[in-house]
XYZ file of N, CA and C in Angstrom:
183
model
N -73.746 -32.099 -55.895
C -73.731 -31.732 -54.502
C -73.162 -32.884 -53.667
N -73.547 -34.124 -53.994
C -73.038 -35.262 -53.230
C -71.522 -35.379 -53.350
N -71.000 -35.184 -54.565
C -69.547 -35.278 -54.755
C -68.818 -34.252 -53.907
N -69.339 -33.045 -53.878
C -68.731 -31.981 -53.070
C -68.750 -32.370 -51.605
N -69.883 -32.858 -51.126
C -69.998 -33.210 -49.711
C -69.173 -34.444 -49.356
N -69.008 -35.367 -50.293
C -68.172 -36.541 -50.027
C -66.719 -36.137 -49.843
N -66.285 -35.138 -50.594
C -64.890 -34.709 -50.530
C -64.610 -33.759 -49.374
N -65.599 -32.936 -48.989
C -65.322 -31.854 -48.056
C -66.315 -31.754 -46.908
N -67.145 -32.725 -46.721
C -68.205 -32.582 -45.732
C -67.702 -32.675 -44.308
N -68.415 -32.204 -43.328
C -69.560 -31.305 -43.463
C -69.092 -29.870 -43.689
N -69.984 -29.042 -44.200
C -69.625 -27.647 -44.477
C -70.831 -26.752 -44.261
N -70.550 -25.482 -44.094
C -71.623 -24.511 -43.965
C -72.357 -24.401 -45.291
N -73.651 -24.140 -45.227
C -74.431 -24.026 -46.458
C -73.890 -22.903 -47.338
N -73.362 -21.845 -46.732
C -72.778 -20.744 -47.504
C -71.564 -21.214 -48.305
N -70.771 -22.119 -47.716
C -69.621 -22.682 -48.428
C -70.091 -23.521 -49.613
N -71.140 -24.286 -49.408
C -71.685 -25.122 -50.468
C -72.172 -24.265 -51.635
N -72.820 -23.156 -51.325
C -73.295 -22.238 -52.368
C -72.115 -21.684 -53.169
N -71.031 -21.324 -52.496
C -69.852 -20.789 -53.196
C -69.202 -21.833 -54.105
N -69.223 -23.086 -53.689
C -68.608 -24.161 -54.465
C -69.461 -24.538 -55.680
N -70.747 -24.209 -55.628
C -71.675 -24.540 -56.719
C -72.168 -23.262 -57.396
N -71.295 -22.560 -58.131
C -71.646 -21.245 -58.672
C -72.728 -21.263 -59.752
N -73.014 -22.423 -60.325
C -74.053 -22.497 -61.350
C -75.460 -22.483 -60.758
N -75.557 -22.530 -59.439
C -76.850 -22.569 -58.759
C -76.997 -21.361 -57.849
N -78.226 -20.890 -57.716
C -78.490 -19.781 -56.801
C -78.530 -20.308 -55.373
N -78.470 -19.376 -54.422
C -78.571 -19.750 -53.016
C -79.884 -20.484 -52.778
N -80.960 -19.982 -53.382
C -82.282 -20.588 -53.195
C -82.332 -22.005 -53.758
N -81.713 -22.243 -54.907
C -81.692 -23.583 -55.487
C -80.929 -24.561 -54.596
N -79.805 -24.134 -54.068
C -79.030 -24.995 -53.169
C -79.829 -25.261 -51.899
N -80.429 -24.225 -51.331
C -81.228 -24.386 -50.117
C -82.373 -25.369 -50.353
N -83.083 -25.218 -51.475
C -84.200 -26.118 -51.773
C -83.729 -27.558 -51.936
N -82.607 -27.762 -52.614
C -82.068 -29.112 -52.787
C -81.669 -29.713 -51.442
N -81.028 -28.915 -50.603
C -80.645 -29.381 -49.267
C -81.892 -29.760 -48.472
N -82.930 -28.954 -48.552
C -84.167 -29.228 -47.817
C -84.799 -30.542 -48.264
N -84.884 -30.766 -49.563
C -85.469 -32.005 -50.082
C -84.626 -33.209 -49.673
N -83.312 -33.114 -49.822
C -82.433 -34.230 -49.470
C -82.425 -34.497 -47.970
N -82.595 -33.464 -47.167
C -82.699 -33.650 -45.720
C -83.984 -34.397 -45.374
N -85.072 -34.018 -46.016
C -86.354 -34.704 -45.771
C -86.287 -36.165 -46.184
N -85.512 -36.456 -47.227
C -85.330 -37.840 -47.682
C -84.263 -38.576 -46.875
N -83.749 -37.938 -45.837
C -82.755 -38.508 -44.914
C -81.418 -38.803 -45.593
N -81.100 -38.076 -46.667
C -79.811 -38.256 -47.330
C -78.764 -37.279 -46.813
N -79.224 -36.154 -46.264
C -78.334 -35.145 -45.695
C -78.734 -34.863 -44.259
N -77.769 -34.421 -43.494
C -78.063 -33.897 -42.165
C -77.770 -32.404 -42.179
N -78.572 -31.665 -41.453
C -78.381 -30.226 -41.320
C -78.373 -29.921 -39.834
N -77.299 -29.316 -39.372
C -77.193 -28.943 -37.965
C -76.880 -27.462 -37.863
N -77.395 -26.853 -36.823
C -77.144 -25.428 -36.612
C -75.816 -25.277 -35.893
N -74.873 -24.578 -36.536
C -73.552 -24.421 -35.928
C -73.479 -23.188 -35.033
N -74.286 -22.193 -35.315
C -74.467 -21.048 -34.426
C -75.803 -20.409 -34.785
N -76.083 -19.227 -34.275
C -77.402 -18.633 -34.489
C -77.735 -18.409 -35.950
N -76.740 -18.167 -36.787
C -77.000 -17.795 -38.175
C -76.470 -18.783 -39.204
N -75.811 -19.839 -38.783
C -75.153 -20.742 -39.728
C -75.649 -22.173 -39.574
N -75.740 -22.845 -40.718
C -76.142 -24.247 -40.737
C -75.079 -25.065 -41.448
N -74.759 -26.213 -40.875
C -73.749 -27.112 -41.422
C -74.467 -28.281 -42.094
N -74.024 -28.611 -43.308
C -74.645 -29.653 -44.122
C -73.652 -30.791 -44.295
N -74.134 -32.018 -44.167
C -73.285 -33.184 -44.373
C -74.102 -34.369 -44.846
N -73.430 -35.361 -45.368
C -74.107 -36.578 -45.799
C -74.571 -37.363 -44.588
N -75.721 -37.994 -44.718
C -76.224 -38.868 -43.671
C -75.733 -40.272 -43.992
N -74.601 -40.641 -43.430
C -73.997 -41.938 -43.742
C -74.874 -43.094 -43.292
N -75.676 -42.905 -42.274
C -76.576 -43.958 -41.810
C -77.680 -44.221 -42.822
N -77.999 -43.221 -43.647
C -79.068 -43.370 -44.626
C -78.647 -44.083 -45.895
N -77.344 -44.311 -46.066
C -76.866 -44.984 -47.273
C -76.880 -46.484 -47.065
N -77.490 -47.201 -47.996
C -77.573 -48.660 -47.887
C -76.641 -49.323 -48.864
């Protein structure tokens, strides 16, 4: 997931799911949630139904 986001970030979570076909939507969502809580990813709402995911560059030491 990090490699994908480093090359193409930020992106909609739906785009991330399509790029990672070996994982279900729920698995990607859960991973994004955990990484967001650990301050490794940022998640922003791009409109009422879409969320954009990107690396938290400030969190990298």
